[in-house]
PDB file of C-alpha atoms in Angstrom:
ATOM      1  CA  UNK A 300     -15.730   5.510  11.725  1.00 71.00           C
ATOM      2  CA  UNK A 301     -13.036   6.739   9.319  1.00 87.00           C
ATOM      3  CA  UNK A 302      -9.528   8.075   9.595  1.00 95.00           C
ATOM      4  CA  UNK A 303     -11.004  11.581   9.554  1.00 92.00           C
ATOM      5  CA  UNK A 304     -12.770  10.935  12.868  1.00 94.00           C
ATOM      6  CA  UNK A 305     -10.516   8.247  14.395  1.00 95.00           C
ATOM      7  CA  UNK A 306      -9.190   8.897  17.905  1.00 94.00           C
ATOM      8  CA  UNK A 307      -6.468   6.263  17.566  1.00 96.00           C
ATOM      9  CA  UNK A 308      -4.506   5.720  14.331  1.00 97.00           C
ATOM     10  CA  UNK A 309      -1.906   2.972  14.486  1.00 97.00           C
ATOM     11  CA  UNK A 310       0.856   3.177  11.866  1.00 98.00           C
ATOM     12  CA  UNK A 311       2.907   0.201  13.126  1.00 98.00           C
ATOM     13  CA  UNK A 312       0.839  -2.881  12.288  1.00 97.00           C
ATOM     14  CA  UNK A 313       2.304  -5.639  10.121  1.00 97.00           C
ATOM     15  CA  UNK A 314       0.305  -8.009   7.936  1.00 97.00           C
ATOM     16  CA  UNK A 315       1.140 -11.516   6.733  1.00 97.00           C
ATOM     17  CA  UNK A 316      -0.612 -12.380   3.475  1.00 98.00           C
ATOM     18  CA  UNK A 317      -1.312 -15.976   2.425  1.00 96.00           C
ATOM     19  CA  UNK A 318      -1.295 -15.007  -1.247  1.00 97.00           C
ATOM     20  CA  UNK A 319       2.366 -13.942  -1.064  1.00 97.00           C
ATOM     21  CA  UNK A 320       3.693 -17.347   0.012  1.00 97.00           C
ATOM     22  CA  UNK A 321       6.188 -18.695  -2.487  1.00 96.00           C
ATOM     23  CA  UNK A 322       6.264 -15.526  -4.585  1.00 97.00           C
ATOM     24  CA  UNK A 323       9.966 -14.864  -3.883  1.00 96.00           C
ATOM     25  CA  UNK A 324      11.056 -18.120  -5.487  1.00 95.00           C
ATOM     26  CA  UNK A 325      13.147 -20.435  -3.312  1.00 94.00           C
ATOM     27  CA  UNK A 326      13.288 -17.689  -0.662  1.00 95.00           C
ATOM     28  CA  UNK A 327       9.619 -18.339   0.145  1.00 95.00           C
ATOM     29  CA  UNK A 328       8.049 -17.103   2.268  1.00 97.00           C
ATOM     30  CA  UNK A 329       6.667 -20.380   3.562  1.00 96.00           C
ATOM     31  CA  UNK A 330       4.426 -21.161   6.533  1.00 95.00           C
ATOM     32  CA  UNK A 331       4.509 -24.776   7.636  1.00 94.00           C
ATOM     33  CA  UNK A 332       4.641 -26.955  10.735  1.00 92.00           C
ATOM     34  CA  UNK A 333       7.860 -27.935  12.493  1.00 91.00           C
ATOM     35  CA  UNK A 334       8.479 -31.520  13.699  1.00 92.00           C
ATOM     36  CA  UNK A 335       7.515 -30.451  17.231  1.00 93.00           C
ATOM     37  CA  UNK A 336       4.075 -29.429  15.949  1.00 90.00           C
ATOM     38  CA  UNK A 337       4.637 -25.703  16.309  1.00 94.00           C
ATOM     39  CA  UNK A 338       4.236 -23.239  13.408  1.00 94.00           C
ATOM     40  CA  UNK A 339       7.361 -22.560  11.365  1.00 93.00           C
ATOM     41  CA  UNK A 340       7.714 -19.495   9.143  1.00 94.00           C
ATOM     42  CA  UNK A 341      10.611 -19.731   6.679  1.00 95.00           C
ATOM     43  CA  UNK A 342      12.254 -16.915   4.729  1.00 94.00           C
ATOM     44  CA  UNK A 343      15.265 -18.166   2.801  1.00 92.00           C
ATOM     45  CA  UNK A 344      17.442 -19.959   5.349  1.00 89.00           C
ATOM     46  CA  UNK A 345      15.856 -18.134   8.293  1.00 89.00           C
ATOM     47  CA  UNK A 346      13.248 -19.932  10.390  1.00 89.00           C
ATOM     48  CA  UNK A 347      10.874 -18.376  12.908  1.00 90.00           C
ATOM     49  CA  UNK A 348       9.423 -20.991  15.242  1.00 90.00           C
ATOM     50  CA  UNK A 349       6.295 -20.831  17.365  1.00 89.00           C
ATOM     51  CA  UNK A 350       4.552 -17.706  16.018  1.00 89.00           C
ATOM     52  CA  UNK A 351       0.969 -18.497  15.051  1.00 88.00           C
ATOM     53  CA  UNK A 352       0.372 -16.339  11.997  1.00 93.00           C
ATOM     54  CA  UNK A 353      -2.438 -18.354  10.431  1.00 93.00           C
ATOM     55  CA  UNK A 354      -5.644 -18.035  12.453  1.00 93.00           C
ATOM     56  CA  UNK A 355      -4.438 -14.817  14.093  1.00 95.00           C
ATOM     57  CA  UNK A 356      -4.884 -11.079  13.568  1.00 94.00           C
ATOM     58  CA  UNK A 357      -1.778 -11.103  11.374  1.00 96.00           C
ATOM     59  CA  UNK A 358      -3.593 -13.014   8.632  1.00 96.00           C
ATOM     60  CA  UNK A 359      -7.323 -12.819   9.414  1.00 97.00           C
ATOM     61  CA  UNK A 360      -8.746  -9.341   8.887  1.00 97.00           C
ATOM     62  CA  UNK A 361     -11.935 -10.057  10.839  1.00 97.00           C
ATOM     63  CA  UNK A 362      -9.874 -11.178  13.835  1.00 97.00           C
ATOM     64  CA  UNK A 363      -7.778  -8.029  13.423  1.00 97.00           C
ATOM     65  CA  UNK A 364     -10.818  -5.754  13.479  1.00 97.00           C
ATOM     66  CA  UNK A 365     -12.171  -7.511  16.562  1.00 97.00           C
ATOM     67  CA  UNK A 366      -8.798  -7.176  18.301  1.00 96.00           C
ATOM     68  CA  UNK A 367      -8.606  -3.510  17.307  1.00 95.00           C
ATOM     69  CA  UNK A 368     -12.024  -2.936  18.861  1.00 95.00           C
ATOM     70  CA  UNK A 369     -10.915  -4.635  22.069  1.00 94.00           C
ATOM     71  CA  UNK A 370      -7.702  -2.573  22.189  1.00 93.00           C
ATOM     72  CA  UNK A 371      -9.443   0.702  21.417  1.00 93.00           C
ATOM     73  CA  UNK A 372      -7.751   1.244  18.051  1.00 95.00           C
ATOM     74  CA  UNK A 373      -9.966   2.918  15.491  1.00 96.00           C
ATOM     75  CA  UNK A 374      -7.756   2.778  12.375  1.00 97.00           C
ATOM     76  CA  UNK A 375      -4.607   0.987  11.227  1.00 98.00           C
ATOM     77  CA  UNK A 376      -2.306   1.350   8.255  1.00 98.00           C
ATOM     78  CA  UNK A 377      -0.988  -2.136   7.495  1.00 98.00           C
ATOM     79  CA  UNK A 378       2.614  -2.708   6.483  1.00 98.00           C
ATOM     80  CA  UNK A 379       4.826  -5.577   5.276  1.00 98.00           C
ATOM     81  CA  UNK A 380       6.157  -8.085   7.776  1.00 97.00           C
ATOM     82  CA  UNK A 381       9.842  -7.101   8.347  1.00 96.00           C
ATOM     83  CA  UNK A 382      10.798 -10.758   7.894  1.00 96.00           C
ATOM     84  CA  UNK A 383       9.741 -10.450   4.257  1.00 97.00           C
ATOM     85  CA  UNK A 384      11.372  -7.253   3.018  1.00 97.00           C
ATOM     86  CA  UNK A 385      13.614  -9.351   0.701  1.00 97.00           C
ATOM     87  CA  UNK A 386      16.012  -6.408   0.380  1.00 97.00           C
ATOM     88  CA  UNK A 387      19.109  -8.560  -0.246  1.00 95.00           C
ATOM     89  CA  UNK A 388      17.812 -11.198  -2.657  1.00 96.00           C
ATOM     90  CA  UNK A 389      17.973 -11.028  -6.437  1.00 96.00           C
ATOM     91  CA  UNK A 390      15.854  -8.157  -7.736  1.00 97.00           C
ATOM     92  CA  UNK A 391      13.454 -10.316  -9.762  1.00 97.00           C
ATOM     93  CA  UNK A 392      12.379 -12.276  -6.666  1.00 97.00           C
ATOM     94  CA  UNK A 393      11.983  -9.082  -4.642  1.00 97.00           C
ATOM     95  CA  UNK A 394       9.866  -7.448  -7.335  1.00 98.00           C
ATOM     96  CA  UNK A 395       7.690 -10.543  -7.626  1.00 98.00           C
ATOM     97  CA  UNK A 396       7.023 -10.565  -3.901  1.00 98.00           C
ATOM     98  CA  UNK A 397       6.419  -6.802  -3.624  1.00 98.00           C
ATOM     99  CA  UNK A 398       3.944  -6.694  -6.481  1.00 98.00           C
ATOM    100  CA  UNK A 399       1.925  -9.605  -5.102  1.00 98.00           C
ATOM    101  CA  UNK A 400       2.083  -8.175  -1.577  1.00 98.00           C
ATOM    102  CA  UNK A 401       0.882  -4.762  -2.701  1.00 98.00           C
ATOM    103  CA  UNK A 402      -1.873  -6.117  -4.930  1.00 98.00           C
ATOM    104  CA  UNK A 403      -3.141  -8.396  -2.149  1.00 98.00           C
ATOM    105  CA  UNK A 404      -2.927  -5.775   0.574  1.00 98.00           C
ATOM    106  CA  UNK A 405      -4.811  -3.293  -1.591  1.00 98.00           C
ATOM    107  CA  UNK A 406      -7.601  -5.816  -2.055  1.00 98.00           C
ATOM    108  CA  UNK A 407      -7.711  -6.523   1.679  1.00 98.00           C
ATOM    109  CA  UNK A 408      -7.953  -2.902   2.847  1.00 98.00           C
ATOM    110  CA  UNK A 409     -10.532  -2.173   0.164  1.00 97.00           C
ATOM    111  CA  UNK A 410     -12.911  -4.427   2.124  1.00 97.00           C
ATOM    112  CA  UNK A 411     -12.467  -2.343   5.292  1.00 97.00           C
ATOM    113  CA  UNK A 412     -11.974   1.258   4.105  1.00 96.00           C
ATOM    114  CA  UNK A 413     -13.283   2.704   7.382  1.00 97.00           C
ATOM    115  CA  UNK A 414     -10.728   0.797   9.466  1.00 97.00           C
ATOM    116  CA  UNK A 415      -7.676  -0.088   7.335  1.00 98.00           C
ATOM    117  CA  UNK A 416      -5.263   1.330   4.785  1.00 98.00           C
ATOM    118  CA  UNK A 417      -1.964   0.033   3.398  1.00 98.00           C
ATOM    119  CA  UNK A 418       1.742   0.779   3.000  1.00 98.00           C
ATOM    120  CA  UNK A 419       3.626  -0.624   0.031  1.00 98.00           C
ATOM    121  CA  UNK A 420       6.542  -3.050   0.041  1.00 98.00           C
ATOM    122  CA  UNK A 421       9.416  -1.963  -2.224  1.00 98.00           C
ATOM    123  CA  UNK A 422      12.450  -3.740  -3.787  1.00 98.00           C
ATOM    124  CA  UNK A 423      14.957  -1.339  -2.240  1.00 98.00           C
ATOM    125  CA  UNK A 424      18.056  -3.112  -3.575  1.00 97.00           C
ATOM    126  CA  UNK A 425      17.176  -1.562  -6.958  1.00 98.00           C
ATOM    127  CA  UNK A 426      16.050   2.047  -6.340  1.00 98.00           C
ATOM    128  CA  UNK A 427      14.841   2.501  -9.913  1.00 98.00           C
ATOM    129  CA  UNK A 428      12.531  -0.509  -9.581  1.00 98.00           C
ATOM    130  CA  UNK A 429      11.465   0.695  -6.127  1.00 98.00           C
ATOM    131  CA  UNK A 430      10.411   4.034  -7.624  1.00 98.00           C
ATOM    132  CA  UNK A 431       8.356   2.265 -10.278  1.00 98.00           C
ATOM    133  CA  UNK A 432       6.615   0.044  -7.722  1.00 98.00           C
ATOM    134  CA  UNK A 433       5.984   2.978  -5.397  1.00 98.00           C
ATOM    135  CA  UNK A 434       4.338   4.885  -8.237  1.00 98.00           C
ATOM    136  CA  UNK A 435       2.168   1.910  -9.161  1.00 98.00           C
ATOM    137  CA  UNK A 436       1.238   1.212  -5.543  1.00 98.00           C
ATOM    138  CA  UNK A 437       0.195   4.797  -4.858  1.00 98.00           C
ATOM    139  CA  UNK A 438      -1.443   5.770  -8.130  1.00 98.00           C
ATOM    140  CA  UNK A 439      -3.063   2.453  -9.098  1.00 98.00           C
ATOM    141  CA  UNK A 440      -3.566   0.666  -5.768  1.00 98.00           C
ATOM    142  CA  UNK A 441      -4.229   3.591  -3.439  1.00 98.00           C
ATOM    143  CA  UNK A 442      -1.371   2.920  -0.997  1.00 98.00           C
ATOM    144  CA  UNK A 443      -0.610   5.697   1.494  1.00 98.00           C
ATOM    145  CA  UNK A 444       3.183   5.402   1.431  1.00 98.00           C
ATOM    146  CA  UNK A 445       5.851   2.718   1.716  1.00 98.00           C
ATOM    147  CA  UNK A 446       7.334   0.714   4.577  1.00 98.00           C
ATOM    148  CA  UNK A 447      10.881  -0.556   4.110  1.00 98.00           C
ATOM    149  CA  UNK A 448      13.918  -1.747   6.059  1.00 97.00           C
ATOM    150  CA  UNK A 449      16.798   0.350   7.316  1.00 97.00           C
ATOM    151  CA  UNK A 450      19.431  -1.764   5.544  1.00 95.00           C
ATOM    152  CA  UNK A 451      19.437  -2.999   1.954  1.00 95.00           C
ATOM    153  CA  UNK A 452      23.003  -2.776   0.706  1.00 94.00           C
ATOM    154  CA  UNK A 453      22.752   0.923  -0.219  1.00 97.00           C
ATOM    155  CA  UNK A 454      23.392   3.614   2.366  1.00 97.00           C
ATOM    156  CA  UNK A 455      20.411   5.813   3.122  1.00 98.00           C
ATOM    157  CA  UNK A 456      22.392   8.899   2.084  1.00 98.00           C
ATOM    158  CA  UNK A 457      23.538   7.416  -1.236  1.00 98.00           C
ATOM    159  CA  UNK A 458      22.901   9.575  -4.330  1.00 98.00           C
ATOM    160  CA  UNK A 459      21.378   6.447  -5.880  1.00 98.00           C
ATOM    161  CA  UNK A 460      18.362   6.960  -3.613  1.00 98.00           C
ATOM    162  CA  UNK A 461      17.799  10.620  -4.442  1.00 98.00           C
ATOM    163  CA  UNK A 462      15.473   9.902  -7.405  1.00 98.00           C
ATOM    164  CA  UNK A 463      13.411   7.610  -5.164  1.00 98.00           C
ATOM    165  CA  UNK A 464      13.232  10.242  -2.441  1.00 98.00           C
ATOM    166  CA  UNK A 465      12.078  12.750  -5.063  1.00 98.00           C
ATOM    167  CA  UNK A 466       9.390  10.296  -6.149  1.00 98.00           C
ATOM    168  CA  UNK A 467       8.010  10.197  -2.593  1.00 98.00           C
ATOM    169  CA  UNK A 468       7.785  13.983  -2.655  1.00 98.00           C
ATOM    170  CA  UNK A 469       6.189  14.027  -6.117  1.00 98.00           C
ATOM    171  CA  UNK A 470       3.592  11.460  -5.028  1.00 98.00           C
ATOM    172  CA  UNK A 471       3.089  13.317  -1.718  1.00 98.00           C
ATOM    173  CA  UNK A 472       3.411  10.224   0.485  1.00 98.00           C
ATOM    174  CA  UNK A 473       5.672   9.401   3.461  1.00 98.00           C
ATOM    175  CA  UNK A 474       8.424   6.816   3.795  1.00 98.00           C
ATOM    176  CA  UNK A 475       8.494   4.566   6.867  1.00 98.00           C
ATOM    177  CA  UNK A 476      11.696   2.884   8.081  1.00 98.00           C
ATOM    178  CA  UNK A 477      11.579  -0.239  10.262  1.00 98.00           C
ATOM    179  CA  UNK A 478      14.478  -2.710  10.776  1.00 96.00           C
ATOM    180  CA  UNK A 479      14.504  -6.366   9.875  1.00 93.00           C
ATOM    181  CA  UNK A 480      16.291  -9.010  11.958  1.00 88.00           C
ATOM    182  CA  UNK A 481      19.872  -9.334  10.749  1.00 83.00           C
ATOM    183  CA  UNK A 482      20.776 -12.433   8.792  1.00 81.00           C
ATOM    184  CA  UNK A 483      17.465 -13.223   7.103  1.00 83.00           C
ATOM    185  CA  UNK A 484      18.650 -12.571   3.563  1.00 77.00           C
ATOM    186  CA  UNK A 485      21.458 -10.101   4.280  1.00 75.00           C
ATOM    187  CA  UNK A 486      24.446  -9.686   6.618  1.00 80.00           C
ATOM    188  CA  UNK A 487      24.412 -11.670   9.842  1.00 79.00           C
ATOM    189  CA  UNK A 488      24.220 -10.008  13.237  1.00 78.00           C
ATOM    190  CA  UNK A 489      27.410  -9.718  15.247  1.00 76.00           C
ATOM    191  CA  UNK A 490      27.804 -12.641  17.668  1.00 81.00           C
ATOM    192  CA  UNK A 491      27.243 -10.695  20.907  1.00 78.00           C
ATOM    193  CA  UNK A 492      23.532 -10.241  20.113  1.00 79.00           C
ATOM    194  CA  UNK A 493      22.911 -13.883  19.257  1.00 81.00           C
ATOM    195  CA  UNK A 494      21.124 -14.687  22.505  1.00 86.00           C
ATOM    196  CA  UNK A 495      18.235 -13.412  24.664  1.00 88.00           C
ATOM    197  CA  UNK A 496      16.664 -11.798  21.563  1.00 82.00           C
ATOM    198  CA  UNK A 497      19.285  -9.056  21.763  1.00 82.00           C
ATOM    199  CA  UNK A 498      19.277  -8.920  17.963  1.00 83.00           C
ATOM    200  CA  UNK A 499      15.724  -7.565  18.279  1.00 81.00           C
ATOM    201  CA  UNK A 500      16.133  -5.568  21.474  1.00 87.00           C
ATOM    202  CA  UNK A 501      19.474  -3.925  20.739  1.00 87.00           C
ATOM    203  CA  UNK A 502      19.911  -4.726  17.061  1.00 89.00           C
ATOM    204  CA  UNK A 503      16.725  -2.944  16.014  1.00 93.00           C
ATOM    205  CA  UNK A 504      17.579   0.123  18.112  1.00 95.00           C
ATOM    206  CA  UNK A 505      21.058   0.209  16.605  1.00 94.00           C
ATOM    207  CA  UNK A 506      19.690   0.038  13.062  1.00 95.00           C
ATOM    208  CA  UNK A 507      17.199   2.825  13.752  1.00 97.00           C
ATOM    209  CA  UNK A 508      19.804   5.054  15.397  1.00 98.00           C
ATOM    210  CA  UNK A 509      22.234   4.506  12.529  1.00 97.00           C
ATOM    211  CA  UNK A 510      19.468   5.304  10.040  1.00 98.00           C
ATOM    212  CA  UNK A 511      18.693   8.623  11.743  1.00 98.00           C
ATOM    213  CA  UNK A 512      22.366   9.565  11.933  1.00 98.00           C
ATOM    214  CA  UNK A 513      22.948   8.649   8.285  1.00 98.00           C
ATOM    215  CA  UNK A 514      19.940  10.616   7.036  1.00 98.00           C
ATOM    216  CA  UNK A 515      21.056  13.744   8.897  1.00 98.00           C
ATOM    217  CA  UNK A 516      24.844  13.543   8.579  1.00 97.00           C
ATOM    218  CA  UNK A 517      24.473  12.466   4.936  1.00 97.00           C
ATOM    219  CA  UNK A 518      22.396  15.529   4.035  1.00 97.00           C
ATOM    220  CA  UNK A 519      19.270  13.678   2.911  1.00 98.00           C
ATOM    221  CA  UNK A 520      16.917  16.065   4.716  1.00 97.00           C
ATOM    222  CA  UNK A 521      18.790  19.077   3.320  1.00 97.00           C
ATOM    223  CA  UNK A 522      18.617  17.751  -0.235  1.00 97.00           C
ATOM    224  CA  UNK A 523      14.923  16.834   0.131  1.00 98.00           C
ATOM    225  CA  UNK A 524      13.318  19.422   2.432  1.00 97.00           C
ATOM    226  CA  UNK A 525       9.788  18.233   1.619  1.00 98.00           C
ATOM    227  CA  UNK A 526      10.458  14.536   2.259  1.00 98.00           C
ATOM    228  CA  UNK A 527       8.657  13.017   5.254  1.00 98.00           C
ATOM    229  CA  UNK A 528      10.341   9.996   6.863  1.00 98.00           C
ATOM    230  CA  UNK A 529       9.015   8.193   9.949  1.00 98.00           C
ATOM    231  CA  UNK A 530      11.319   5.931  11.977  1.00 98.00           C
ATOM    232  CA  UNK A 531      10.033   3.077  14.112  1.00 98.00           C
ATOM    233  CA  UNK A 532      10.463   2.613  17.874  1.00 97.00           C
ATOM    234  CA  UNK A 533      11.139   6.275  18.569  1.00 97.00           C
ATOM    235  CA  UNK A 534      14.217   6.322  16.355  1.00 98.00           C
ATOM    236  CA  UNK A 535      16.037   3.697  18.407  1.00 97.00           C
ATOM    237  CA  UNK A 536      18.440   5.235  20.909  1.00 97.00           C
ATOM    238  CA  UNK A 537      18.589   8.653  19.252  1.00 97.00           C
ATOM    239  CA  UNK A 538      16.854  10.512  22.110  1.00 97.00           C
ATOM    240  CA  UNK A 539      19.475   9.284  24.567  1.00 96.00           C
ATOM    241  CA  UNK A 540      22.402   9.912  22.196  1.00 97.00           C
ATOM    242  CA  UNK A 541      21.295  13.213  20.649  1.00 96.00           C
ATOM    243  CA  UNK A 542      23.831  15.282  22.597  1.00 95.00           C
ATOM    244  CA  UNK A 543      26.713  13.091  21.455  1.00 97.00           C
ATOM    245  CA  UNK A 544      25.491  13.177  17.841  1.00 97.00           C
ATOM    246  CA  UNK A 545      25.140  16.968  18.040  1.00 96.00           C
ATOM    247  CA  UNK A 546      28.679  17.445  19.330  1.00 96.00           C
ATOM    248  CA  UNK A 547      30.035  15.201  16.590  1.00 95.00           C
ATOM    249  CA  UNK A 548      28.223  17.344  14.004  1.00 95.00           C
ATOM    250  CA  UNK A 549      29.939  20.444  15.403  1.00 95.00           C
ATOM    251  CA  UNK A 550      33.430  19.005  15.831  1.00 94.00           C
ATOM    252  CA  UNK A 551      34.246  15.989  13.689  1.00 95.00           C
ATOM    253  CA  UNK A 552      36.260  16.673  10.514  1.00 93.00           C
ATOM    254  CA  UNK A 553      33.752  14.995   8.156  1.00 93.00           C
ATOM    255  CA  UNK A 554      30.995  17.417   9.203  1.00 92.00           C
ATOM    256  CA  UNK A 555      30.734  20.372   6.852  1.00 85.00           C
ATOM    257  CA  UNK A 556      28.706  23.524   6.267  1.00 90.00           C
ATOM    258  CA  UNK A 557      25.400  24.147   8.045  1.00 93.00           C
ATOM    259  CA  UNK A 558      25.631  20.880   9.979  1.00 92.00           C
ATOM    260  CA  UNK A 559      28.339  22.470  12.143  1.00 92.00           C
ATOM    261  CA  UNK A 560      25.980  25.216  13.328  1.00 92.00           C
ATOM    262  CA  UNK A 561      24.752  25.190  16.915  1.00 90.00           C
ATOM    263  CA  UNK A 562      21.667  22.933  17.274  1.00 93.00           C
ATOM    264  CA  UNK A 563      21.838  21.939  13.585  1.00 95.00           C
ATOM    265  CA  UNK A 564      21.576  18.235  14.361  1.00 97.00           C
ATOM    266  CA  UNK A 565      18.587  18.625  16.701  1.00 97.00           C
ATOM    267  CA  UNK A 566      16.837  20.905  14.223  1.00 97.00           C
ATOM    268  CA  UNK A 567      17.054  18.128  11.674  1.00 98.00           C
ATOM    269  CA  UNK A 568      15.922  15.532  14.204  1.00 98.00           C
ATOM    270  CA  UNK A 569      12.742  17.598  14.416  1.00 98.00           C
ATOM    271  CA  UNK A 570      12.232  17.193  10.678  1.00 98.00           C
ATOM    272  CA  UNK A 571      11.781  13.442  11.044  1.00 98.00           C
ATOM    273  CA  UNK A 572       8.757  11.619  12.446  1.00 98.00           C
ATOM    274  CA  UNK A 573       8.800   8.824  15.031  1.00 98.00           C
ATOM    275  CA  UNK A 574       6.349   6.184  16.126  1.00 97.00           C
ATOM    276  CA  UNK A 575       6.005   6.156  19.913  1.00 95.00           C
ATOM    277  CA  UNK A 576       6.415   2.395  20.393  1.00 94.00           C
ATOM    278  CA  UNK A 577       9.109   2.777  23.085  1.00 94.00           C
ATOM    279  CA  UNK A 578       7.504   0.829  25.972  1.00 90.00           C
ATOM    280  CA  UNK A 579       8.237   3.293  28.753  1.00 91.00           C
ATOM    281  CA  UNK A 580       6.744   6.703  29.641  1.00 91.00           C
ATOM    282  CA  UNK A 581      10.144   8.122  30.585  1.00 94.00           C
ATOM    283  CA  UNK A 582      11.603   7.176  27.205  1.00 94.00           C
ATOM    284  CA  UNK A 583       8.631   8.675  25.450  1.00 94.00           C
ATOM    285  CA  UNK A 584       8.910  11.900  27.441  1.00 95.00           C
ATOM    286  CA  UNK A 585      12.606  12.190  26.585  1.00 96.00           C
ATOM    287  CA  UNK A 586      11.817  11.775  22.890  1.00 97.00           C
ATOM    288  CA  UNK A 587       8.930  14.239  23.048  1.00 97.00           C
ATOM    289  CA  UNK A 588      11.069  16.892  24.744  1.00 97.00           C
ATOM    290  CA  UNK A 589      13.726  16.448  22.078  1.00 97.00           C
ATOM    291  CA  UNK A 590      11.665  16.448  18.867  1.00 98.00           C
ATOM    292  CA  UNK A 591       8.309  17.899  19.919  1.00 97.00           C
ATOM    293  CA  UNK A 592       4.935  16.280  20.493  1.00 96.00           C
ATOM    294  CA  UNK A 593       3.914  17.166  16.935  1.00 97.00           C
ATOM    295  CA  UNK A 594       6.429  14.677  15.441  1.00 98.00           C
ATOM    296  CA  UNK A 595       5.127  11.556  17.190  1.00 98.00           C
ATOM    297  CA  UNK A 596       2.566   9.061  15.910  1.00 98.00           C
ATOM    298  CA  UNK A 597       1.038   5.981  17.498  1.00 97.00           C
ATOM    299  CA  UNK A 598       2.738   2.645  16.834  1.00 96.00           C
ATOM    300  CA  UNK A 599       1.909  -0.681  18.508  1.00 96.00           C
ATOM    301  CA  UNK A 600       3.447  -3.582  16.540  1.00 94.00           C
ATOM    302  CA  UNK A 601      -0.116  -4.846  16.701  1.00 93.00           C
ATOM    303  CA  UNK A 602      -0.500  -8.549  17.594  1.00 90.00           C
ATOM    304  CA  UNK A 603       3.253  -8.820  18.113  1.00 86.00           C
ATOM    305  CA  UNK A 604       4.969  -9.939  21.316  1.00 82.00           C
ATOM    306  CA  UNK A 605       5.663  -6.330  22.312  1.00 84.00           C
ATOM    307  CA  UNK A 606       2.243  -4.825  21.637  1.00 86.00           C
ATOM    308  CA  UNK A 607       1.277  -2.519  24.543  1.00 85.00           C
ATOM    309  CA  UNK A 608      -0.531  -4.517  27.195  1.00 78.00           C
ATOM    310  CA  UNK A 609      -3.135  -1.787  27.468  1.00 76.00           C
ATOM    311  CA  UNK A 610      -3.839   1.502  25.756  1.00 74.00           C
ATOM    312  CA  UNK A 611      -3.374   4.478  28.076  1.00 73.00           C
ATOM    313  CA  UNK A 612      -3.888   8.223  27.795  1.00 63.00           C
ATOM    314  CA  UNK A 613      -0.592   8.597  25.934  1.00 70.00           C
ATOM    315  CA  UNK A 614      -1.851   6.280  23.190  1.00 75.00           C
ATOM    316  CA  UNK A 615      -5.409   7.598  23.009  1.00 78.00           C
ATOM    317  CA  UNK A 616      -4.409  11.156  22.234  1.00 86.00           C
ATOM    318  CA  UNK A 617      -5.979  13.709  19.928  1.00 91.00           C
ATOM    319  CA  UNK A 618      -2.475  15.011  19.244  1.00 95.00           C
ATOM    320  CA  UNK A 619      -1.207  11.620  18.057  1.00 96.00           C
ATOM    321  CA  UNK A 620      -4.234  11.102  15.834  1.00 96.00           C
ATOM    322  CA  UNK A 621      -3.939  14.585  14.335  1.00 97.00           C
ATOM    323  CA  UNK A 622      -0.222  14.035  13.752  1.00 98.00           C
ATOM    324  CA  UNK A 623      -0.950  10.796  11.903  1.00 98.00           C
ATOM    325  CA  UNK A 624      -3.539  12.494   9.727  1.00 98.00           C
ATOM    326  CA  UNK A 625      -1.000  15.172   8.773  1.00 98.00           C
ATOM    327  CA  UNK A 626       1.747  12.647   8.061  1.00 98.00           C
ATOM    328  CA  UNK A 627      -0.594  10.449   6.004  1.00 98.00           C
ATOM    329  CA  UNK A 628      -2.082  13.418   4.108  1.00 97.00           C
ATOM    330  CA  UNK A 629      -5.540  12.666   5.490  1.00 97.00           C
ATOM    331  CA  UNK A 630      -6.247  15.913   7.365  1.00 87.00           C
TER     332      UNK A 630
END
């Protein structure tokens, strides 16, 4: 088996790496046991209770491979845990964590080259340092791209990010965007989503939708026509809101030039890529009709609470696998 022959290629699979614990200074990360005996994962002042990372597929590669076999997944590209992006901490701590994460992940996937590859973590609060780490991760460690948050104190359309976007193009690798829970090391979530996991259910979708709107309205795809960006969870709510976004592009006073053309917004939506981790066939069909089947790739949040309960024909698709190979430059 290899990615060249894989029928299922999962690009949404996070890893937790023992060797990275404590590498972000007092921010951690730290895995310990709470007074009630349950696992406790700490990042800065944020605590995640009850998730068993150690002794699970998140941290044990052999358990991951066995679980992949059971789920029918041939190949995964592993990415940083969104709890540990460290996008809002001091740059030195973020760089320390990212370098250790990328070194360790490279060593891990090297043991399973027929089943696993890796995405780099980047210190996005300092785009110049992010470009340096991306270059090192790709050229020296063999990473296939980078996996970062949607928020890091710099808007996605900021000119400060243009050199980093150019570096992705120069290195010929994609950029993956996936939210982090609000309030870990950055701004807190607004109070209305502080219960029932709405910060994950609605907060993530909001971040993804805002990211897509910012990339398109802010001209990022026009300035970087060869840049490939993939957004998690089907781009949030963008399939449902595309008509409203399109009308705003045509009518609102801040919209200028080609963006005001008929269908300009949707044309740019079709320049992005989306993982299909949307949990419902109707949602997936809506997204596919909007952006085209050739812009979707398989994502599972493997071993997470919302991993698909079973792989169906939509997941085990030659089209999805071929799309992933194109996006990952492995055709």
